[in-house]
Short mmCIF file of C-alpha atoms and ligand atoms in Angstrom, two decimals:
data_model
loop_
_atom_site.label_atom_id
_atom_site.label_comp_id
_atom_site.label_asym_id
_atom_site.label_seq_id
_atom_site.Cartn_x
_atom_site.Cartn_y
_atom_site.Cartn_z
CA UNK A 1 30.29 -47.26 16.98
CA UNK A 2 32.30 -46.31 13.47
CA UNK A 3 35.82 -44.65 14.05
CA UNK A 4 34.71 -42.18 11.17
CA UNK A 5 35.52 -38.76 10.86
CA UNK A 6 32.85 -37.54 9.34
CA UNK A 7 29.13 -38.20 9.28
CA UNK A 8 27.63 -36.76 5.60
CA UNK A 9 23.67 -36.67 4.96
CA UNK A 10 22.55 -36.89 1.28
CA UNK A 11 20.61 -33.75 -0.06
CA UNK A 12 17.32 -34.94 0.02
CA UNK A 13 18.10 -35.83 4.10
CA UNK A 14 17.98 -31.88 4.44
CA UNK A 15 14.68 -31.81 7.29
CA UNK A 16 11.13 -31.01 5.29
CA UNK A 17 10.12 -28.88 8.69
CA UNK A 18 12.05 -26.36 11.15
CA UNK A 19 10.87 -26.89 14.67
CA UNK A 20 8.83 -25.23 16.78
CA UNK A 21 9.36 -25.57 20.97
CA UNK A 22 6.63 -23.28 21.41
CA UNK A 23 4.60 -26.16 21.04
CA UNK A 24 6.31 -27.89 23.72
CA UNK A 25 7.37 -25.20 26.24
CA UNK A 26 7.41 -26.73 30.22
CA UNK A 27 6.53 -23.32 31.41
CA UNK A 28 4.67 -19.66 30.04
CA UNK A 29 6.63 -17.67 27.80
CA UNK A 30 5.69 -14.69 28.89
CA UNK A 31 4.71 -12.40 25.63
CA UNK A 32 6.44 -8.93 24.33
CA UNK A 33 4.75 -5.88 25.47
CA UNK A 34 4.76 -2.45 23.52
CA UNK A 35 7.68 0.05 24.78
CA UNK A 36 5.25 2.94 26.03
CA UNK A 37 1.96 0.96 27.03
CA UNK A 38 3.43 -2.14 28.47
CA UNK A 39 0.63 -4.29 26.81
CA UNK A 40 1.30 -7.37 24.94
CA UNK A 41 2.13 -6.39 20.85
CA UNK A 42 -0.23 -7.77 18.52
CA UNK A 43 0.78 -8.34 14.85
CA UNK A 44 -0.12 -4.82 13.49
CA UNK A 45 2.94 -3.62 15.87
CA UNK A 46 5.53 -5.29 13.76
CA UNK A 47 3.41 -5.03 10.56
CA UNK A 48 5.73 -2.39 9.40
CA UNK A 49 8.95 -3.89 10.08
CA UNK A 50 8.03 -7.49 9.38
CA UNK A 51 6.46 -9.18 6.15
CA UNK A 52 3.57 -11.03 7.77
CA UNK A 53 4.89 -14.52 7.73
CA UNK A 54 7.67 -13.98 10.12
CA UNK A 55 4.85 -12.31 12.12
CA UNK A 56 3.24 -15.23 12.31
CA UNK A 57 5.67 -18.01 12.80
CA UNK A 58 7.28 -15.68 15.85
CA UNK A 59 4.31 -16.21 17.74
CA UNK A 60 3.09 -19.68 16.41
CA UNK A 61 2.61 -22.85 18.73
CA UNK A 62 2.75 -25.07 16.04
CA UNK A 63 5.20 -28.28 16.04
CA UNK A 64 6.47 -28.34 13.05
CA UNK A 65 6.59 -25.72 10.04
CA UNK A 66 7.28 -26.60 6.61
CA UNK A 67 9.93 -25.50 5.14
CA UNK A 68 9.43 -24.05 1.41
CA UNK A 69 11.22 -25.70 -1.60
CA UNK A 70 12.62 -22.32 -2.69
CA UNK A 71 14.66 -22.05 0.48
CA UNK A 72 15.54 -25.59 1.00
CA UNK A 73 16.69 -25.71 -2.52
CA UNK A 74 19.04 -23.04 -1.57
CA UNK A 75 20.13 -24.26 1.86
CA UNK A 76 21.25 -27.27 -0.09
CA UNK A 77 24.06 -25.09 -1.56
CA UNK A 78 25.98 -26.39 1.69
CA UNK A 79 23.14 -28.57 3.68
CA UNK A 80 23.05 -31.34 5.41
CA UNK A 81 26.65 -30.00 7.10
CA UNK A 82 28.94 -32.69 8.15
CA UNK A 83 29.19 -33.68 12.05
CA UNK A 84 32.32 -34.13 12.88
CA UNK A 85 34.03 -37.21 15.34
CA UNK A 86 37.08 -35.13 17.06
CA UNK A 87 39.05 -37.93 17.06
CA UNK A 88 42.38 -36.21 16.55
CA UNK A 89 41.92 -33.87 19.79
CA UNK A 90 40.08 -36.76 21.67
CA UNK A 91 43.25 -38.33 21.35
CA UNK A 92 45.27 -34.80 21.94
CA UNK A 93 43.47 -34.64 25.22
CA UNK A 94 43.50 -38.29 26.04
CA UNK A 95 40.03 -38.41 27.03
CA UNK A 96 37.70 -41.50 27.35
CA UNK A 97 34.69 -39.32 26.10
CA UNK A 98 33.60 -39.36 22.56
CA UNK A 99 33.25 -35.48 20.97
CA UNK A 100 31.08 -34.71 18.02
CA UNK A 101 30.76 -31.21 16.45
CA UNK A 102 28.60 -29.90 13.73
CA UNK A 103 30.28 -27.58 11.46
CA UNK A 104 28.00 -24.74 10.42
CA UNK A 105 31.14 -22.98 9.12
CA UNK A 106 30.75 -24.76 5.58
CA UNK A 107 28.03 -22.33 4.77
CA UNK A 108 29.09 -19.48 1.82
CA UNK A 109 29.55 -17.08 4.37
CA UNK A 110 31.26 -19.17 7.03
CA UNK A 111 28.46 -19.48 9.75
CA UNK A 112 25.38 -20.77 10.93
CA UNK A 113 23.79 -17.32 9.75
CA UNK A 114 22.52 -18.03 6.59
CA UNK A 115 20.05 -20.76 7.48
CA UNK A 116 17.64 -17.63 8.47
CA UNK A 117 18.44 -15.21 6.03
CA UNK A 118 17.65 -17.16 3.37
CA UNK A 119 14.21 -18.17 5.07
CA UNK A 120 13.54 -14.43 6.16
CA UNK A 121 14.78 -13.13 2.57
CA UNK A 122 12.59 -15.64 0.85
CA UNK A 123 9.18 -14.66 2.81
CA UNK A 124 9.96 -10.66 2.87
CA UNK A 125 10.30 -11.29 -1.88
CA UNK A 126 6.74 -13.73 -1.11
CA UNK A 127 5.38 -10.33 0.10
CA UNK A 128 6.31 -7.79 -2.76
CA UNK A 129 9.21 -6.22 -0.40
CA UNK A 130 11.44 -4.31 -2.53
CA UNK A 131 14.65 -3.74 -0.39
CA UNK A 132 15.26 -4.80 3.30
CA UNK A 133 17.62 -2.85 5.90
CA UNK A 134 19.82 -4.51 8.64
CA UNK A 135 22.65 -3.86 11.07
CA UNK A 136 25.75 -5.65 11.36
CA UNK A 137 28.52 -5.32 14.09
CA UNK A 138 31.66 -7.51 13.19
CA UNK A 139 29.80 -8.21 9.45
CA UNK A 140 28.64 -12.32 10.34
CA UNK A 141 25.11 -11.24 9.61
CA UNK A 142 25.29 -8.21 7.20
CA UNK A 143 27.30 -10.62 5.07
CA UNK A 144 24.57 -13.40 5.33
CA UNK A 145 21.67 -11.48 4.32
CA UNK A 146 23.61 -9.72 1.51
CA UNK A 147 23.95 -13.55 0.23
CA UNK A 148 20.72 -14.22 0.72
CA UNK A 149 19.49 -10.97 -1.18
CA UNK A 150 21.45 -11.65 -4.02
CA UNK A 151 20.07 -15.01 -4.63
CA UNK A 152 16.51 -13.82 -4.36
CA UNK A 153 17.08 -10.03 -6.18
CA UNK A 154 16.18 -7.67 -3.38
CA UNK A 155 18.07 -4.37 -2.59
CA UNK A 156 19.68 -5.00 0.57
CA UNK A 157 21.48 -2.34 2.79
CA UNK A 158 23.34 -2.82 6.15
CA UNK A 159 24.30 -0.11 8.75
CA UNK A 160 27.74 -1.63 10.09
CA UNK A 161 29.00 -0.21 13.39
CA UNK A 162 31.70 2.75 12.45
CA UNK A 163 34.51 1.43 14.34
CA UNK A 164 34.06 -2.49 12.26
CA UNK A 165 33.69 -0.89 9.45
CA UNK A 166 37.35 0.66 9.46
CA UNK A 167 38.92 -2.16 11.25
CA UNK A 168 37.10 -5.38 9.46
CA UNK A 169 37.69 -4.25 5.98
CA UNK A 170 37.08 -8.02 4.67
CA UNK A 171 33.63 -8.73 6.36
CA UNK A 172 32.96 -5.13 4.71
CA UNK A 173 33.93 -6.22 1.15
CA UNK A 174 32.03 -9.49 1.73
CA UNK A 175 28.43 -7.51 1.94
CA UNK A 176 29.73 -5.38 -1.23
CA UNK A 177 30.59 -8.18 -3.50
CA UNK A 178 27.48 -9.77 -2.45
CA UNK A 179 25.62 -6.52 -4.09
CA UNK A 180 24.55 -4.83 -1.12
CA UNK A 181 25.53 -1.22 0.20
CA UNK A 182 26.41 -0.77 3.27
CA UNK A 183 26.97 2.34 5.44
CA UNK A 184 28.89 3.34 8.32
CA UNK A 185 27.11 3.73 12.20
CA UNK A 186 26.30 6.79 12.57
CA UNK A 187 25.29 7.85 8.74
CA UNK A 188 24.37 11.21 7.41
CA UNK A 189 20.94 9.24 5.42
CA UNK A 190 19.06 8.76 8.76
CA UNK A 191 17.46 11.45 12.08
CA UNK A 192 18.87 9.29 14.37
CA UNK A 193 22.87 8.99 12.80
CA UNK A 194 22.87 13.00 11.93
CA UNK A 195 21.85 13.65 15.89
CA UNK A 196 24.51 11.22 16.72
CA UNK A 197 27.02 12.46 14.28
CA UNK A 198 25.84 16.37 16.05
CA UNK A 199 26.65 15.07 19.27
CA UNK A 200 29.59 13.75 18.36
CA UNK A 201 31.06 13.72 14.66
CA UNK A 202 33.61 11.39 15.94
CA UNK A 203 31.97 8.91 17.92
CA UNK A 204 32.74 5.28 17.15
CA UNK A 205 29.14 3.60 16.56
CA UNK A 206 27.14 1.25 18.41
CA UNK A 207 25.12 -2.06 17.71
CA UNK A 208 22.13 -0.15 19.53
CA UNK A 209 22.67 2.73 17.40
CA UNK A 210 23.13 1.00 13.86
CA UNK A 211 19.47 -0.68 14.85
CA UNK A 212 17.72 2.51 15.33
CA UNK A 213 18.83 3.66 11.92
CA UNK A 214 18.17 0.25 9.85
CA UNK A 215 14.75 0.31 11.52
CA UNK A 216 14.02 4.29 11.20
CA UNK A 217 14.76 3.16 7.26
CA UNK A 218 12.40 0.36 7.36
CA UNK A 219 9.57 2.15 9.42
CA UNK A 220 9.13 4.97 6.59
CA UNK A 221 8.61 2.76 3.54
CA UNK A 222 5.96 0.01 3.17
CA UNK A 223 7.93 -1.84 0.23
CA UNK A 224 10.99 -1.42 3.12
CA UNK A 225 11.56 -4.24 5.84
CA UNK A 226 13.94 -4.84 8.36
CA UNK A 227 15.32 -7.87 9.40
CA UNK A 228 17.28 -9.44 12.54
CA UNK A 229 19.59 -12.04 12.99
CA UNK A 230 19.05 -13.33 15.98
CA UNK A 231 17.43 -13.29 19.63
CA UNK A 232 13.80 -13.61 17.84
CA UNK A 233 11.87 -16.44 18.34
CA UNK A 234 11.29 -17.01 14.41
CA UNK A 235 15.73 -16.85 13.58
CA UNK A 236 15.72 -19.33 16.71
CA UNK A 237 13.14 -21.58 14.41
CA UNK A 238 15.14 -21.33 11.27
CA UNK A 239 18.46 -22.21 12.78
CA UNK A 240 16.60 -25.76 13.84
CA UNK A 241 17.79 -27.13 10.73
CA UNK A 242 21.51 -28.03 12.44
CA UNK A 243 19.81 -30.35 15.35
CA UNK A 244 17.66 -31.83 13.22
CA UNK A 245 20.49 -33.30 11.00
CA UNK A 246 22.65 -33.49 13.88
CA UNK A 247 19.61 -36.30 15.63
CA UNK A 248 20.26 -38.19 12.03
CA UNK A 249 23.99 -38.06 12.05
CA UNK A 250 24.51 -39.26 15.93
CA UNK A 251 22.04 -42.11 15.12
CA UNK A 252 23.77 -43.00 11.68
CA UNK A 253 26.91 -42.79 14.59
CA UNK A 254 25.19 -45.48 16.90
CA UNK A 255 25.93 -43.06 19.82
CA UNK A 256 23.66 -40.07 21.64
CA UNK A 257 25.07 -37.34 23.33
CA UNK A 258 25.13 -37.32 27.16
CA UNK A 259 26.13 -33.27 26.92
CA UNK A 260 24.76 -30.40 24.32
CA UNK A 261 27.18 -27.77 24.18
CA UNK A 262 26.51 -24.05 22.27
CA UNK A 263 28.01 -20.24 22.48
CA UNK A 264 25.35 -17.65 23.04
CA UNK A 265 25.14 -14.46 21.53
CA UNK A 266 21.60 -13.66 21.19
CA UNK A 267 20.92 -17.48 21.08
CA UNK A 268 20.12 -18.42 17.70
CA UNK A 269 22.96 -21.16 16.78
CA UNK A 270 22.89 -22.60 20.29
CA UNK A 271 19.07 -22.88 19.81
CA UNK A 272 19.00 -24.44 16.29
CA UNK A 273 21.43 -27.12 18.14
CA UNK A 274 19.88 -27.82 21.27
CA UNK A 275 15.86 -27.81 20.37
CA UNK A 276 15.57 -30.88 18.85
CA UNK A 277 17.45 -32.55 21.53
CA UNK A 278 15.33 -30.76 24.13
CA UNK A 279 12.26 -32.14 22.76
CA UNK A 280 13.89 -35.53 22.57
CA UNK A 281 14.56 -35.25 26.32
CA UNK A 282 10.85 -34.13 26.91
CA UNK A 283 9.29 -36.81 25.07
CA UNK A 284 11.76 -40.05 25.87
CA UNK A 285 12.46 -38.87 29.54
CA UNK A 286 16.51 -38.67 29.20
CA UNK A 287 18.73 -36.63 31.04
CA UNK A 288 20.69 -35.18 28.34
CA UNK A 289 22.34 -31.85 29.54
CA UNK A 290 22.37 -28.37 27.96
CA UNK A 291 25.51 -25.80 28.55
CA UNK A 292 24.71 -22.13 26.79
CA UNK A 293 28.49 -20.49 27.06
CA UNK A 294 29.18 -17.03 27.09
CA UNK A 295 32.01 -14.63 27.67
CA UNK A 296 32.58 -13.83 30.97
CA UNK A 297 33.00 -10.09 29.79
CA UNK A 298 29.04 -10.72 28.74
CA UNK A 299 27.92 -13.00 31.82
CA UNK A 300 23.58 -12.86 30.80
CA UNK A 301 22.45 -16.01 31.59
CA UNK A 302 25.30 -16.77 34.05
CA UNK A 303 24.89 -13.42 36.07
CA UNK A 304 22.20 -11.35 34.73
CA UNK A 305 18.39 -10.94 35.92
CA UNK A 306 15.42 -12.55 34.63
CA UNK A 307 13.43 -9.47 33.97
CA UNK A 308 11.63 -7.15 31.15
CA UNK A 309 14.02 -5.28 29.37
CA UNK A 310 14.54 -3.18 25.84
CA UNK A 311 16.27 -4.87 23.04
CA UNK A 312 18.13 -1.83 21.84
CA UNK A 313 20.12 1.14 23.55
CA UNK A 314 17.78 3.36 22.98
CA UNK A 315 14.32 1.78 24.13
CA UNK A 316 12.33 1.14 20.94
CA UNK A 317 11.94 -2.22 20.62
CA UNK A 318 9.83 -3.86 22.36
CA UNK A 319 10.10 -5.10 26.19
CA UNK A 320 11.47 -8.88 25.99
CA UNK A 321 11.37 -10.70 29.28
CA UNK A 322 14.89 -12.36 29.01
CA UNK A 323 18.39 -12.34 31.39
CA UNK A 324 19.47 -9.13 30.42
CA UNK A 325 22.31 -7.21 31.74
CA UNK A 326 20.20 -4.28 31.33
CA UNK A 327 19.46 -2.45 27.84
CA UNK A 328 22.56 0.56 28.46
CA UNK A 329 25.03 -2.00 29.22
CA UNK A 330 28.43 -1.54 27.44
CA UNK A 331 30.81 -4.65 26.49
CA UNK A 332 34.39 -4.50 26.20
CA UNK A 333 36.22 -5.29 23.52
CA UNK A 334 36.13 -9.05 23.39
CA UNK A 335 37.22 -10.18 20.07
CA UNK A 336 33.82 -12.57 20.13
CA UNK A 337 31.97 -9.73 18.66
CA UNK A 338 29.00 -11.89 18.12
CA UNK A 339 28.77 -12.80 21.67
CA UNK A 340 28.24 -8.85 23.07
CA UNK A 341 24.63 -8.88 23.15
CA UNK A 342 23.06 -7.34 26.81
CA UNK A 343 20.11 -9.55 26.49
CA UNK A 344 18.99 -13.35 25.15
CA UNK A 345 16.48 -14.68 23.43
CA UNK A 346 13.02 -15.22 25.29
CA UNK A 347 12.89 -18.84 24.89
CA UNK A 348 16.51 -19.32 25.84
CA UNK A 349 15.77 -17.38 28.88
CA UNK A 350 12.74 -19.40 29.81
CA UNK A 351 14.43 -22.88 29.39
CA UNK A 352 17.35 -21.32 31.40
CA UNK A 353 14.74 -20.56 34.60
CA UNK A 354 13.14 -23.67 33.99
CA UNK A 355 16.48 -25.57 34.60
CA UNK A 356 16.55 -27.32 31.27
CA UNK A 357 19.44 -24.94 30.23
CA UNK A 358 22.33 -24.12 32.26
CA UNK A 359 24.75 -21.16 31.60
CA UNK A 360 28.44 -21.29 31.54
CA UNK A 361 30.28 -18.52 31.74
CA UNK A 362 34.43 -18.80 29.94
CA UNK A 363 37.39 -16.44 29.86
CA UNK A 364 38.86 -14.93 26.72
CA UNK A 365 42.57 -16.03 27.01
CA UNK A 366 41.04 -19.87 28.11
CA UNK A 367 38.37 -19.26 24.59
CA UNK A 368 41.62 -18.41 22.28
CA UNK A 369 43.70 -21.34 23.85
CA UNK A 370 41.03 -24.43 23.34
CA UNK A 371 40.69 -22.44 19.53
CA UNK A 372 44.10 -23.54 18.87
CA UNK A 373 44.00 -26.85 20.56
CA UNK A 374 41.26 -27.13 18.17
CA UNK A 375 42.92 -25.88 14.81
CA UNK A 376 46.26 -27.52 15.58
CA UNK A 377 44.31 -30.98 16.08
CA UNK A 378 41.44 -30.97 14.21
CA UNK A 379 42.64 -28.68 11.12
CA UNK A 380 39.73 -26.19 11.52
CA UNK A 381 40.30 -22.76 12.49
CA UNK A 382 37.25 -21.69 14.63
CA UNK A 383 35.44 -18.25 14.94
CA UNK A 384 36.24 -17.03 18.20
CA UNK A 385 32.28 -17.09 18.88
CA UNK A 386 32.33 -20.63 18.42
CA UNK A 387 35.84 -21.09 20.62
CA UNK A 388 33.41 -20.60 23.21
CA UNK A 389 31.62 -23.89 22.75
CA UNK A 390 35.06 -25.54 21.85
CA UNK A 391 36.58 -24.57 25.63
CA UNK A 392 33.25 -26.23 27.56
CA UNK A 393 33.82 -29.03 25.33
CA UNK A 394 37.44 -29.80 25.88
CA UNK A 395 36.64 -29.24 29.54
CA UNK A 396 34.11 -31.82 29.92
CA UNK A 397 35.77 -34.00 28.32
CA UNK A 398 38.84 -33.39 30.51
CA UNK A 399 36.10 -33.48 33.48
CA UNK A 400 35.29 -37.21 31.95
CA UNK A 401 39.46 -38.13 31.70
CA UNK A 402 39.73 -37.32 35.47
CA UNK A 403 36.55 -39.79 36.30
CA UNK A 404 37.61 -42.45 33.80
CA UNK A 405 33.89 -41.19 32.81
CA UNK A 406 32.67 -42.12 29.02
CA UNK A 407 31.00 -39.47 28.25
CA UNK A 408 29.55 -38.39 24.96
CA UNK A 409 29.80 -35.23 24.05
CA UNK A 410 28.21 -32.53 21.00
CA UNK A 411 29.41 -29.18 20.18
CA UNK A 412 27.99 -26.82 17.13
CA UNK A 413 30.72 -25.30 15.50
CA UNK A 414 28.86 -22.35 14.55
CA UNK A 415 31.13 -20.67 12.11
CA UNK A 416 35.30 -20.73 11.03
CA UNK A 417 37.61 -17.86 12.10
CA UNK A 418 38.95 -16.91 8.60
CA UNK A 419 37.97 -13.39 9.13
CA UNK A 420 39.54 -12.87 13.08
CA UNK A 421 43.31 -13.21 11.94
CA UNK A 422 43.73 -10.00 13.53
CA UNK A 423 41.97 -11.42 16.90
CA UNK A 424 44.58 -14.58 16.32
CA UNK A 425 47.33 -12.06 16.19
CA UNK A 426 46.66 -10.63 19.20
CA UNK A 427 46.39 -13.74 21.02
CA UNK A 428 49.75 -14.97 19.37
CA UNK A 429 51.38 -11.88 20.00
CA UNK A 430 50.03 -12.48 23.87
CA UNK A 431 48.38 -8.97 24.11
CA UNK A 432 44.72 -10.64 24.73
CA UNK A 433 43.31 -10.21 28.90
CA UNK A 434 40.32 -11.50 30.19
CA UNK A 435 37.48 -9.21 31.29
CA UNK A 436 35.50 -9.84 34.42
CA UNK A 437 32.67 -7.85 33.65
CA UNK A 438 32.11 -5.51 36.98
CA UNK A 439 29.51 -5.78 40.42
CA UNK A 440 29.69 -1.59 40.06
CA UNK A 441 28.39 -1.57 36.61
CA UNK A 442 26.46 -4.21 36.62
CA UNK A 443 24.01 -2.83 39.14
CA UNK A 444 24.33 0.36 37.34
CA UNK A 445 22.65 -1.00 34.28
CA UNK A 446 20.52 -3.30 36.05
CA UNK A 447 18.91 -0.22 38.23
CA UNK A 448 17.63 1.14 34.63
CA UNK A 449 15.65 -1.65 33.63
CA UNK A 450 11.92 -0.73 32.86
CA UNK A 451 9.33 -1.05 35.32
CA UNK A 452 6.91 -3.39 34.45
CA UNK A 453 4.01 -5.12 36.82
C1 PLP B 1 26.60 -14.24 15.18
C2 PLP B 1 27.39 -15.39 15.60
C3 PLP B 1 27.22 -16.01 16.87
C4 PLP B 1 26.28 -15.49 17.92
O1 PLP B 1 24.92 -15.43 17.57
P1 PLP B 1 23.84 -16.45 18.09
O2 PLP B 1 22.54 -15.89 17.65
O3 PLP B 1 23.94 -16.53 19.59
O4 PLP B 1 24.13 -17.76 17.47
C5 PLP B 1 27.98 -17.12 17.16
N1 PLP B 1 28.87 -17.62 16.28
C6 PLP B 1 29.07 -17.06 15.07
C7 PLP B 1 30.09 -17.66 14.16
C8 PLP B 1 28.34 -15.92 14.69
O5 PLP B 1 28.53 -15.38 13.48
#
């Protein structure tokens, strides 16, 4: 086993194919059903939000899906990322397991998000679309797909939350110099912003909110689109990328990981991670293990239900059997903004009840603490999304220091924390609590979910 720090792939090592666990699913998936009939949706539901590519790959139970030579030659901007050997905080901790991370934070705009805008970008130009709408809360993925629309020439415009768009100026400006507009939750250009802004003129936004319009925008005009970053099954299949390498790297290593370690938000970095593995476990019988980590403000898979549920606030997407902690749920003010979702994605949540996946649930002060363990040891300073993964980490491998155990752990590093200085200031300044998220509310929300046979 090398003592290297990093372990680089050449370009041409970027994977020819995402892949597809559809194909390879232990149990049913069960499918989306339409908001007001409760049947399954066909393609011609999504037609007008979706170019018909994405259609098809979110509900396609093929292995493996090429991926086209205009994206990869773009991905290989800043593909294969390295995978890292923690040695420094192996040795900080003074730990007999071995840590690996993947750092997704190398991409242009610091995450793991571009590996699916560029993909989504690229099919929605293959299709004549002329301009594509999104929302964005903390800016992570209105930032990505402003990228991504830049490089391929399409009019891109991103709804970001009101109360992020005054207080994360930067993430703002990032979308902007990338040549998109971008408009604050509520806006005066869309029915749904101009009730809220009647209701309330000074309300502060929402993520559930910022969707309606971006999709109201999308829904009127057939050369419009909309586009997601996460939670559906075709972002999960783009992000797939990061495992693949990651199977390369640990073998170029001479080691395997005993423990796969992710944040979830929606799911999408934690999926491109794991999958691979997964289907390595399926096929060669191992016993690798699989920890999704979320805040405990935003406990889904650790304390939510397994049930049908909206994907937005206000019931228009469709119904998405997932652990939800019900569609009106509403997060506190974690500095993980990425990591607020109510819901997961589908296959997430049906790898979860199948036992392949298990949830951990981490507080924020513990989250900020391992980040700068992390920075302070390892030089990187870590969104505090991907924190999430770093505290699981650092306690398995303390786990392993207690049992004399030689464990081998991996950890995506799905994105750096350039942009969450003011989050770092609060934790320095030792203003940051932990949120327990409520019994009382969550039954609240849960006693709204939709009932579906
Ligand atoms: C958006 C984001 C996440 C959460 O989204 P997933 O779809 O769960 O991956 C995590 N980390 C970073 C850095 C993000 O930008």
């Amino acid at each position: 086993m090398a003592n290297d720090h990093k372990i680089l792939l050449s370009e041409s090592e970027l994977p020819h194919a995402w892949y597809n666990i559809m194909a390879d699913m232990p149990t049913e998936v069960p499918p989306p059903l339409h908001p007001a009939t409760h049947q399954p949706v066909g393609p011609q539901d999504l037609a007008p939000l979706f170019p018909m590519a994405l259609i098809q790959q979110e509900v396609s139970t093929e292995r493996y899906i090429e991926i086209p030579g205009a994206v990869r030659d773009i991905l290989r901007l800043w593909r294969p990322s390295p995978l890292h050997r923690a040695l420094n905080l192996e040795k900080a901790l003074g730990t007999p397991a071995r840590i690996y991370y993947k750092n997704e934070g190398v991409s242009p705009a610091g995450s793991h998000k571009p590996n699916t805008a560029v993909a989504q970008v690229y099919y929605n130009k293959m299709e004549g679309v002329r301009s594509i709408t999104t929302e964005t809360g903390a800016g992570q993925w209105g930032s990505a797909l402003a990228m991504a629309c830049q490089m391929f020439d399409i009019e891109c415009r991103v709804w970001m939350v009101k109360v992020s768009y005054y207080q994360k100026p930067y993430r703002r400006s990032l979308i902007q110099l990338w040549g998109a507009s971008v408009l604050p939750s509520p806006s005066e250009v869309t029915e749904a912003g101009r009730a809220a802004l009647a209701r309330d003129p000074n309300t502060s936004g929402s993520l559930g909110l910022a969707i309606s319009e971006a999709v109201e925008v999308a829904a009127a005009d057939e050369a419009v689109k909309y586009s997601l970053g996460s939670v559906l099954n075709h972002v999960l299949l783009h992000q797939t990328v990061i495992g693949e390498e990651a199977l390369k790297q640990m073998q170029i290593a001479g080691d395997y990981p005993d423990v796969v370690i992710g944040c979830v938000g929606g799911g999408s970095n934690f999926a491109g991670m794991a999958f691979p593995f997964v289907r390595e476990r399926m096929e060669r019988n191992l016993d690798t293990e699989f920890l999704a980590v979320e805040p405990t403000a935003c406990p889904t898979l650790t304390r939510g239900k397994y049930a049908y549920d909206f994907g937005d606030v206000s019931g228009m997407t469709p119904l998405i059997k997932m652990h939800t902690l019900g569609h009106d749920f509403v997060p506190s003010g974690i500095h993980a903004g990425g990591l607020r979702y109510h819901g997961m994605a589908a296959l997430i949540s049906a790898l979860v009840d199948a036992k392949v996946i298990t949830g951990r649930a981490v507080a924020q002060t513990d989250v900020f603490k391992a980040a700068l363990t992390f920075a302070r040891t390892e030089g990187i300073v870590p969104a505090p999304e991907s924190a999430h993964a770093i505290r699981t980490a650092i306690d398995e491998a303390l786990k392993a220091k207690e049992t004399g155990e030689e464990k081998c752990i991996l950890f995506n590093l799905s994105g750096h924390g350039h942009f969450d200085m003011a989050a770092y200031d609060a934790y320095l300044a030792g203003e940051l609590m932990d949120f327990e998220y409520p019994q009382e509310s969550m039954d609240k929300s849960l006693a709204n979910l939709p009932a579906v046979e």
